[in-house]
Coordinates of C-alpha atoms and ligand atoms in Angstrom, one line a residue:
X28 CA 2.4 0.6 -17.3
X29 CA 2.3 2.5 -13.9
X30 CA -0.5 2.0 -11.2
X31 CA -3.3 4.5 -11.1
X32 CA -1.8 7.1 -7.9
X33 CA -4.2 7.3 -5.3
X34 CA -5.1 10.5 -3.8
X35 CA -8.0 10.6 -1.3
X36 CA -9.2 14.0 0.4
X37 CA -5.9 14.7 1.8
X38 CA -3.1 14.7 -0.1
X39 CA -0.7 13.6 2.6
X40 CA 2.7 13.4 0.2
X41 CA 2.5 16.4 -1.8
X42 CA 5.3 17.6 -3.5
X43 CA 5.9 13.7 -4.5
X44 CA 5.0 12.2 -7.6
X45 CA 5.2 9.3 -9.0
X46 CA 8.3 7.3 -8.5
X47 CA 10.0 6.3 -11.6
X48 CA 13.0 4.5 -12.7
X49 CA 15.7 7.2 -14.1
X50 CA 18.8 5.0 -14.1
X51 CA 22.3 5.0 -12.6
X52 CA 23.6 8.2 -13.1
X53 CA 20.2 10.1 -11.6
X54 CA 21.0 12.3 -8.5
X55 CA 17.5 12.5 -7.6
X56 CA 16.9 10.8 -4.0
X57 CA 12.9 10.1 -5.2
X58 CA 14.0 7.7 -8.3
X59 CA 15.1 4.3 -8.9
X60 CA 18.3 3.9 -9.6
X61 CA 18.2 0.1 -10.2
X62 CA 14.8 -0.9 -10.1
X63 CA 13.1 -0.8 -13.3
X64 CA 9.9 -2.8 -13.0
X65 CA 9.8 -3.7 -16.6
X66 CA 13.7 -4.9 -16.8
X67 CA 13.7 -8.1 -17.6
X68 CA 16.6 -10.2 -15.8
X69 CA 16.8 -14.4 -15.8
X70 CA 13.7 -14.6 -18.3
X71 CA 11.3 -12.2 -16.2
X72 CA 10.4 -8.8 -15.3
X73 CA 12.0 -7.1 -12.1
X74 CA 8.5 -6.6 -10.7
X75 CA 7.8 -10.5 -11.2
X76 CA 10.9 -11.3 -9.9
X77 CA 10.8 -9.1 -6.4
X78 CA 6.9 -9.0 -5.6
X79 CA 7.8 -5.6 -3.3
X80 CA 5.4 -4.9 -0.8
X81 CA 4.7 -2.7 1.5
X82 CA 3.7 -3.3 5.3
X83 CA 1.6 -1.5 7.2
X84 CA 2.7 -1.6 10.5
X85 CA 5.8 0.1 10.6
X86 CA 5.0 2.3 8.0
X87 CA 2.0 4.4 8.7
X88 CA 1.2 3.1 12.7
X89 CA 4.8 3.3 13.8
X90 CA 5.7 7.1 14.4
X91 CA 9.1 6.6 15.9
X92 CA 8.6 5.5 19.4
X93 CA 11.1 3.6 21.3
X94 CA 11.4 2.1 25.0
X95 CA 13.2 5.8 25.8
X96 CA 10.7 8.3 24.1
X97 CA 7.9 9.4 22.7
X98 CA 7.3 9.5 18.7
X99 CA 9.0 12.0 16.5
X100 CA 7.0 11.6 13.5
X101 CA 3.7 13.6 13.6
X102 CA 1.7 11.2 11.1
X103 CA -0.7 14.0 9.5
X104 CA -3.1 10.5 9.0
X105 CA -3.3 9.9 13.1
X106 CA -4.6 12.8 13.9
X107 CA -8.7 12.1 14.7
X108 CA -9.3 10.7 17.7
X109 CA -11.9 8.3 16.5
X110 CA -11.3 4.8 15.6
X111 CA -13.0 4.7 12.2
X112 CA -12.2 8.1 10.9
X113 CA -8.0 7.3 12.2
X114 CA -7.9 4.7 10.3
X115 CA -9.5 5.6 7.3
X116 CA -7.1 8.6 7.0
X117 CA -4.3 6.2 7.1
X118 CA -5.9 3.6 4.7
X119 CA -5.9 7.1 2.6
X120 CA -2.3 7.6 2.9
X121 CA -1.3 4.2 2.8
X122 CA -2.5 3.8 -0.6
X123 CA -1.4 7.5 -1.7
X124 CA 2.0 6.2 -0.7
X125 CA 1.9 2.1 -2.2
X126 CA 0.8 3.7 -5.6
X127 CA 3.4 6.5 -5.7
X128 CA 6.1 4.2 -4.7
X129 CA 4.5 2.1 -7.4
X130 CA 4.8 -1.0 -5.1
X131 CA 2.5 -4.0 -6.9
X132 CA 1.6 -5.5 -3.0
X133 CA 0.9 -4.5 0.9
X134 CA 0.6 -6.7 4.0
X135 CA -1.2 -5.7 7.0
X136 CA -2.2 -6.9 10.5
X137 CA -5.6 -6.8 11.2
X138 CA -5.1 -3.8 14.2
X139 CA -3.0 -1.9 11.9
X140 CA -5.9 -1.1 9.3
X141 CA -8.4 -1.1 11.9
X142 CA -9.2 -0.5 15.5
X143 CA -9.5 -3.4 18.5
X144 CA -12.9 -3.1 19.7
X145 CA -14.5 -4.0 22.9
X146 CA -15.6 -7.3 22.6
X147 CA -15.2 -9.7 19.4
X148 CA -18.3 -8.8 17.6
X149 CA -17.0 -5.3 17.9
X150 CA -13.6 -5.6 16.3
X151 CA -15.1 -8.0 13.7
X152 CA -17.0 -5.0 12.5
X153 CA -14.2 -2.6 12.3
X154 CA -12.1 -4.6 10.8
X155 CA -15.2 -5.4 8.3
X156 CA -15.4 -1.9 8.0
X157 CA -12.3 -1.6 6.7
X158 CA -11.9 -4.6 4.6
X159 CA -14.7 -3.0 2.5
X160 CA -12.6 0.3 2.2
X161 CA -9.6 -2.0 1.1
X162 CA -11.3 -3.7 -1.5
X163 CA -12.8 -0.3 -3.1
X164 CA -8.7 0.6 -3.0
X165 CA -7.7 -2.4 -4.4
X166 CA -10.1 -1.8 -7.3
X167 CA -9.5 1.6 -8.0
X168 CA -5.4 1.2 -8.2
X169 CA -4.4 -2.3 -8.8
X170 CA -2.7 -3.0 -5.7
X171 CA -2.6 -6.5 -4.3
X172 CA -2.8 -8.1 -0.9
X173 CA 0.6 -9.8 -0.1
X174 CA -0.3 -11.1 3.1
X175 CA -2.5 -10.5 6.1
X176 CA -2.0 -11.9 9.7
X177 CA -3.8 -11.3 13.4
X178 CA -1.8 -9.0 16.0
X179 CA -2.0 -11.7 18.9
X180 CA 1.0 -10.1 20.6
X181 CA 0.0 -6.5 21.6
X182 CA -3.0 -7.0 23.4
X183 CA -2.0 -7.3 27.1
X184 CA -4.2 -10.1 27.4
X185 CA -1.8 -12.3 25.1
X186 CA 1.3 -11.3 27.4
X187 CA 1.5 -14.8 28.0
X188 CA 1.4 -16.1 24.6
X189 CA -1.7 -16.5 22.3
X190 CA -1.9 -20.4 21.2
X191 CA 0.5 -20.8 23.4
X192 CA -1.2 -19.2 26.4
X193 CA -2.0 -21.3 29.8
X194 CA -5.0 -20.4 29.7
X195 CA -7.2 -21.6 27.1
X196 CA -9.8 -18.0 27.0
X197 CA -7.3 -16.2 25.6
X198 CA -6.4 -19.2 23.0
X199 CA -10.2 -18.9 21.8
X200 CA -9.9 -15.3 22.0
X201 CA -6.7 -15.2 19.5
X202 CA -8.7 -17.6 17.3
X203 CA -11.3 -15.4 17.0
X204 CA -8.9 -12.5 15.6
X205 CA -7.3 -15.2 13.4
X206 CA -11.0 -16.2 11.8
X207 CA -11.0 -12.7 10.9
X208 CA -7.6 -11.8 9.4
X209 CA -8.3 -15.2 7.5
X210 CA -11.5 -14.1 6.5
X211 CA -10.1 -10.5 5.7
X212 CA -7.4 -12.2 3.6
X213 CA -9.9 -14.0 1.4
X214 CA -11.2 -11.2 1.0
X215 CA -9.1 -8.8 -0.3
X216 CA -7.9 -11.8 -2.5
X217 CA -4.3 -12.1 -0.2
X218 CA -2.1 -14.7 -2.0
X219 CA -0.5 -16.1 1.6
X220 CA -1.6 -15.8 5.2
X221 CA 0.9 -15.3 7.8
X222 CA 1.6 -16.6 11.5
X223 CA 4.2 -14.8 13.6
X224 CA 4.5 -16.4 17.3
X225 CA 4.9 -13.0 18.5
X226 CA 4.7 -13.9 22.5
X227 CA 4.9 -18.0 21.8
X228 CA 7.2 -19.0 23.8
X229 CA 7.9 -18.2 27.5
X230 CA 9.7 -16.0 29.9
X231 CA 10.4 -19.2 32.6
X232 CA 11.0 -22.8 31.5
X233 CA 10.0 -24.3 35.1
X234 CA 6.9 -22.7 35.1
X235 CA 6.1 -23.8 31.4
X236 CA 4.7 -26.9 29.6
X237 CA 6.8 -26.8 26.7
X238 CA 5.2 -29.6 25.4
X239 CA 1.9 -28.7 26.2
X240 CA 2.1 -25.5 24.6
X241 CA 3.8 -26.6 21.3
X242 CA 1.0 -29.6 20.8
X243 CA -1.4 -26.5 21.4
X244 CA 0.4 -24.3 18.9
X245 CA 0.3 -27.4 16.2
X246 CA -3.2 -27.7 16.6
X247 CA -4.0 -23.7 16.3
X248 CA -2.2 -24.3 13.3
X249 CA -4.1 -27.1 11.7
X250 CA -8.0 -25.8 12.8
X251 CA -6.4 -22.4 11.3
X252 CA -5.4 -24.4 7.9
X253 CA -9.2 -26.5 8.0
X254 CA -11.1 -23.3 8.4
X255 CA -9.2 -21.4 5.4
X256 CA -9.1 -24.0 3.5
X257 CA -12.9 -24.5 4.1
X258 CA -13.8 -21.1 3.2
X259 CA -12.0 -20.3 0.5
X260 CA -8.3 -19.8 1.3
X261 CA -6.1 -21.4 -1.6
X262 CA -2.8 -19.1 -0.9
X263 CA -0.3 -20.3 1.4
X264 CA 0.0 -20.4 5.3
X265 CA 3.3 -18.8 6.4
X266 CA 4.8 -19.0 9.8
X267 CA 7.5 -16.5 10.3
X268 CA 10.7 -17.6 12.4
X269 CA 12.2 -15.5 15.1
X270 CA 14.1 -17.0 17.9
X271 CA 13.8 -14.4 20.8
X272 CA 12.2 -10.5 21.4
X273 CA 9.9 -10.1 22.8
X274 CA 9.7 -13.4 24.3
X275 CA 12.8 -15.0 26.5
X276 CA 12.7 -18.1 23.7
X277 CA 10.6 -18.0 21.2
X278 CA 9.4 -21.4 19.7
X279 CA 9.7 -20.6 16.5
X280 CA 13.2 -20.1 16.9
X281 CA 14.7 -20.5 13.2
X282 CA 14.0 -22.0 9.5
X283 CA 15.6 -25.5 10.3
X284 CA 13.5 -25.3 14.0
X285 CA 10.0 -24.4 11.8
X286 CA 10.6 -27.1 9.4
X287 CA 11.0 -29.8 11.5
X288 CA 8.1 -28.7 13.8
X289 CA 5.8 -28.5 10.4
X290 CA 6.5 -31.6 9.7
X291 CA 6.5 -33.3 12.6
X292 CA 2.6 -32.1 12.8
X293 CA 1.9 -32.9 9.3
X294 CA 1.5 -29.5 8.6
X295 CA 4.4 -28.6 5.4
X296 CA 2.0 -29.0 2.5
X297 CA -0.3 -26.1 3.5
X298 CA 2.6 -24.1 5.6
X299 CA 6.0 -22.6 4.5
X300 CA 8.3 -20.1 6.0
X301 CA 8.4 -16.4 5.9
X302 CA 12.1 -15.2 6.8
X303 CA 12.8 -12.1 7.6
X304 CA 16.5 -11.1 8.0
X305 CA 16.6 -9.6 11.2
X306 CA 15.1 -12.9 12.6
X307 CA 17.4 -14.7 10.8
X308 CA 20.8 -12.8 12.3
X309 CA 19.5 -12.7 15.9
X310 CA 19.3 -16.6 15.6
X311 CA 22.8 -16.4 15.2
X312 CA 22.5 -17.1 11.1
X313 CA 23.0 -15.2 8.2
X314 CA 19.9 -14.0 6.1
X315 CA 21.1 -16.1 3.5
X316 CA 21.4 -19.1 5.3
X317 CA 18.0 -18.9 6.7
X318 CA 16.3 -18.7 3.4
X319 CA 18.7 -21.5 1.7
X320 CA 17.5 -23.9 4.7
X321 CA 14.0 -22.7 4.2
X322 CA 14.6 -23.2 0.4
X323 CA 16.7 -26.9 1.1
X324 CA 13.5 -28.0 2.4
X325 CA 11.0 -26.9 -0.2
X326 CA 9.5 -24.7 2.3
X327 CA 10.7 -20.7 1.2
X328 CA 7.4 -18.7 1.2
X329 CA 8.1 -15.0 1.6
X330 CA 10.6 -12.8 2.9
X331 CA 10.4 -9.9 5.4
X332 CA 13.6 -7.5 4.0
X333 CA 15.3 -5.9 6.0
X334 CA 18.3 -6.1 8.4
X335 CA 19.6 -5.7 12.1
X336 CA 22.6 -3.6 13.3
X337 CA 26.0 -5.8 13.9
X338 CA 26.7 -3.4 16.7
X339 CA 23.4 -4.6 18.6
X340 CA 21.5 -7.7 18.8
X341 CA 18.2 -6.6 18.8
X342 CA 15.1 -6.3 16.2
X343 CA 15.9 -3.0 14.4
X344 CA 14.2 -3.5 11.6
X345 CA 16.5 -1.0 8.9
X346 CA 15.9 -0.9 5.4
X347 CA 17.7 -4.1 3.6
X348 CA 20.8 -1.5 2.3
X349 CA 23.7 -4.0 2.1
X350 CA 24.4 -5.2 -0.9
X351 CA 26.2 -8.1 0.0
X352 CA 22.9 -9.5 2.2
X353 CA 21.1 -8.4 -1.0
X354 CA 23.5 -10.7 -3.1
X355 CA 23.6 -13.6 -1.0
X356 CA 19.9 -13.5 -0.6
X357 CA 18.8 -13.2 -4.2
X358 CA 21.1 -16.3 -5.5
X359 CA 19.3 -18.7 -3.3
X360 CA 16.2 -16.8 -4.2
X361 CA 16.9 -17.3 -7.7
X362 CA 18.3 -20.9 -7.2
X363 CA 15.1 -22.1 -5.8
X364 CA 12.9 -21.0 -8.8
X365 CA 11.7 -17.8 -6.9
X366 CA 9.6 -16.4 -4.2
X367 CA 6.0 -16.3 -6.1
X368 CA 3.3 -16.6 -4.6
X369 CA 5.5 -15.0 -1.5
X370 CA 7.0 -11.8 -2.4
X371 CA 9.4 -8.8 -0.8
X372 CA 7.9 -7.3 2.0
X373 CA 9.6 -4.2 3.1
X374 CA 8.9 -5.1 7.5
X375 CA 11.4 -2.1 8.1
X376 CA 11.1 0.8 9.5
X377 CA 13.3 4.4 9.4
X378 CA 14.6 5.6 12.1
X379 CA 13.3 7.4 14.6
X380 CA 15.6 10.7 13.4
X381 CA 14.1 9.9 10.5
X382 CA 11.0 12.6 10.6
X383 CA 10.6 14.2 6.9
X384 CA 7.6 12.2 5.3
X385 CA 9.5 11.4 2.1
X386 CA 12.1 9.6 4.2
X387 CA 9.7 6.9 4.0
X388 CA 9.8 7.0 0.1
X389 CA 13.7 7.6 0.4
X390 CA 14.4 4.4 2.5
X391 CA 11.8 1.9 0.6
X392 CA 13.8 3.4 -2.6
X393 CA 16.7 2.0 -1.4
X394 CA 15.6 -1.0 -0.8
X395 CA 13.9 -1.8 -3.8
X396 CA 17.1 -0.7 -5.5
X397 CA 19.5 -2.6 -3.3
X398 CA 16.9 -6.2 -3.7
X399 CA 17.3 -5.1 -7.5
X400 CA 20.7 -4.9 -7.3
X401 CA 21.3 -8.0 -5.5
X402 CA 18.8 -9.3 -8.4
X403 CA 21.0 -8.1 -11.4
X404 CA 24.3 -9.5 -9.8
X405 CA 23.1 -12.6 -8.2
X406 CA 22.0 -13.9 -11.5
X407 CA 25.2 -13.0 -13.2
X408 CA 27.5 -15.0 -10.5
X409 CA 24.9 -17.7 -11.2
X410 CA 25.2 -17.7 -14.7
X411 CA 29.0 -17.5 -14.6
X412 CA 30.8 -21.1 -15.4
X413 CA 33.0 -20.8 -12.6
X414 CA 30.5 -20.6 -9.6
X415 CA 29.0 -24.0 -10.6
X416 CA 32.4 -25.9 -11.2
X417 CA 33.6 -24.1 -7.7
X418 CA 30.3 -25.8 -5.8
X419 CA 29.6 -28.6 -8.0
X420 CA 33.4 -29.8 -8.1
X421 CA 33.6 -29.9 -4.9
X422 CA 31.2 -32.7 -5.0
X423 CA 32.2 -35.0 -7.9
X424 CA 33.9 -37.8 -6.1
X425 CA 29.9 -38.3 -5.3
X426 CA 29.5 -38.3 -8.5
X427 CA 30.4 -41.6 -9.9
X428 CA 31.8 -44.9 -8.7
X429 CA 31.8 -45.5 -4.6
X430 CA 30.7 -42.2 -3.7
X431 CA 27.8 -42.4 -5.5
X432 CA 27.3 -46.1 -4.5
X433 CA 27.2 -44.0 -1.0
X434 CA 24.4 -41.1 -1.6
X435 CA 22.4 -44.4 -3.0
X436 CA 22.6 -45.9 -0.1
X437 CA 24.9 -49.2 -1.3
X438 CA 27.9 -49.0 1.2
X439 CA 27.9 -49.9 5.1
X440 CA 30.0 -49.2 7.7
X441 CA 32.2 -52.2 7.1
X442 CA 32.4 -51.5 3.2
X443 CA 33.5 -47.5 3.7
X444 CA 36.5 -49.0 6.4
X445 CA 38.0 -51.3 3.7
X446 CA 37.6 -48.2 1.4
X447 CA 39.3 -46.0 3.4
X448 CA 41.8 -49.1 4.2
X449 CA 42.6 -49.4 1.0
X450 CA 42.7 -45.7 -0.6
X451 CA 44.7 -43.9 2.4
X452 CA 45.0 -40.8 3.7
X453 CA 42.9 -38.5 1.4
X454 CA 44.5 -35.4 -0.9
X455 CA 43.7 -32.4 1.0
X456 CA 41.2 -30.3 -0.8
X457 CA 41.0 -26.4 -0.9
X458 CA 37.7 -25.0 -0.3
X459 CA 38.4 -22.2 -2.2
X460 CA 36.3 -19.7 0.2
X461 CA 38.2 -16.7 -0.9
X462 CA 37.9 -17.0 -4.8
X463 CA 34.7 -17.2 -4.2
X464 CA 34.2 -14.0 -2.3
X465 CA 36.4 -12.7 -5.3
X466 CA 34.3 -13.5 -7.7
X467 CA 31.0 -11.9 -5.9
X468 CA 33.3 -9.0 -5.9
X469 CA 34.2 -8.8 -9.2
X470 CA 30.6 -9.4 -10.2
X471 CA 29.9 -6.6 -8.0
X472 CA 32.3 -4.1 -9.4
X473 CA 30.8 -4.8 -13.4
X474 CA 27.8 -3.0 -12.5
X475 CA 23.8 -3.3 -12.8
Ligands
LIG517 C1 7.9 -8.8 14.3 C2 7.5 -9.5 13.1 C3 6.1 -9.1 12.6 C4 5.5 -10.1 11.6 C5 4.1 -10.0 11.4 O1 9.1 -8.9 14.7 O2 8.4 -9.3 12.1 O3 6.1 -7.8 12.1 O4 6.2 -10.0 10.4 O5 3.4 -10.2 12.6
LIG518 CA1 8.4 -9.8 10.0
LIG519 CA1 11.6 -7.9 12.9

């Protein structure tokens, strides 16, 4: 069964209807080719599986502005000048568009959905305001709250970084924003709450307390946790990586970096990590490898698809198209038991030649069918015999006898010596990198 589509006042997609799954072999660009919510692939649904979701920001407050120019996209929802009615148009055609995508989940910051007012009191209101439009949305179509998180970046007041910030006004004033988003996201019954250190980190080491600001940054984090956890927050806290952009360094820099930080502050069994691929390559990783350290660690919450551009190493943000990334991604997914209660969040934007308004159906189309792509073929490499000896075998000499006396901790120094004494000069050992690209290939080439 479909969601109920949303229409408010203003249709502001007509001509599009409900998206539907019509197979490989459909030319139409507003279908799934792949996805097929009900498909049922490693003992669950496609839908359970991926948890799609749609974000806010980039899809109905971004209108294709860059650092050169001016937006192409004229948003019919952006039009009124006032705060309230702006964003209640786009609450309008963000839920036209999540229910004709047939998305289960959004995400949203709290100035995407509403308006920054004048003081706090003010922009806890509109928000409010809003909230209360959400949940009548929620009601009316079935769509769920992924995540919510505070924008403590844009503000010019946070130019220097929000819990991270010098001066300790503008730490109270980000924790005021984060009350509400938290609040917001108990709300609207969110299943995680995110953090992204948007500006923590700095722009000139000699003029920064590093440490300082990261003891700050661990205890924002844990009177954050206290105060959800006091009022009725029983999803999970998410911090989101990202090693640079805006920032000079960002603290958060990568998975491995967030983990240790967590845990060093005692702060892993309420927090995991939310990787987004973008992040992930600018650190100088792979998307996959991100979310397998994430996952090594027991920590992979959520995941912000999308990708960056090999020919640039910036935070662009484009659809998650490659199939490979899509591959990669979904085998540790899938190897780690899943990303429930975290899901898929789309945190990509078209381009900014991109100005028809079903572009934006065309480009979360292809994601959802890549991710289900990368779904259908990452669980057949999994399940194929090979794969396992390949990774497993080249482990076994842990497996029994003095290696394993190793991994349990039996053999010194001295004791591995005489081994190595006494065996010689190992057998060299192929690692066999290429059969296994073959075999992703092949895998790849039987089909979805
Ligand atoms: C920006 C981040 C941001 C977070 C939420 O680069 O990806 O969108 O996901 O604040
Ligand atoms: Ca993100
Ligand atoms: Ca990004």
């Amino acid at each position: 069964m479909s969601r109920t589509v949303f229409i408010g006042d203003t249709e502001y997609f007509p001509g599009i209807g409900q998206i539907r799954y019509e197979g490989p072999d459909s030319d139409n660009p507003l279908a799934f080719k792949t996805y097929d919510r009900e498909r049922v692939v490693a003992g669950k649904t496609m839908e359970e599986h991926l948890r799609f979701a749609v974000c806010y920001w980039h899809t109905f407050c971004a209108d294709g502005a860059d650092p050169f120019g001016p937006g192409t996209r004229p948003n019919a929802w952006a039009r009124a000048s006032e705060g309230l009615q702006r964003s209640k148009d786009r609450m309008d055609a963000a839920f036209e568009f999540f229910t004709k995508l047939d998305a289960p989940f959004w995400c949203f910051h709290d100035f995407d959905m509403a308006w920054e007012g004048a003081s706090v009191a003010a922009s806890e209101k509109n928000l409010q305001a809003m909230v209360d439009m959400a949940k009548e949305r929620q009601a009316e179509t079935g769509m769920r709250l992924l995540w919510g998180t505070a924008n403590v970046f844009s503000n010019p007041r946070y130019m220097n970084g929000a819990s991270t910030n010098p001066d300790f006004n503008v730490l109270a004033y980000a924790a005021s924003q984060v009350k509400a988003a938290i609040d917001a996201t108990v709300e609207l019954g969110g299943q995680n709450y995110v953090f992204w250190g948007g500006r923590e980190g700095y722009a000139c080491l000699q003029t920064t307390d590093t440490k300082r600001e990261l003891a700050h940054l661990a205890m924002f984090l844990a009177k954050a946790r206290d105060y959800g956890r006091a009022n009725g927050f029983d999803g999970t806290f998410l911090v989101e990586p990202k090693p640079m952009e805006p920032m000079y360094h960002q603290y958060d820099a990568d998975a491995q970096t967030v983990t240790g930080f967590l845990r060093e502050h005692g702060l892993a069994g309420d927090f995991k990590l939310n990787i987004e691929a973008n992040h992930a390559t600018l650190a100088g990783h792979t998307f996959a490898h991100d979310l397998r350290m994430a996952a090594d660690a027991g920590l992979l919450g959520s995941i912000d698809a999308n990708r960056g551009n090999p020919q640039n190493g910036w935070d662009t943000d484009q659809f998650p198209t490659d199939l490979y990334d899509a591959v990669h991604g979904m085998m540790v997914v899938l190897e780690a038991g899943g990303i429930a209660p975290g899901g898929l969040n789309f945190d990509a934007r078209v381009r900014r030649e991109s100005t028809d308004p079903e572009d934006l159906f065309i480009a979360h189309i292809g994601g959802m069918d890549a991710l289900a792509r990368g779904l259908v073929i990452a669980d057949r490499i999994l399940g194929d015999q090979r794969y396992t000896e390949l990774k497993d075998g080249r482990y076994a000499s842990f497996d029994s006898g003095e290696g394993r006396r190793f991994e349990n901790g039996e053999l010194g120094l001295v004791e591995l010596r005489d081994l190595a004494a006494k065996n010689g000069e190992p057998a060299q050992t192929s690692g066999k990198q290429e059969l296994m690209e073959n075999l992703i290939n092949d895998a790849i080439v039987r089909g979805c």
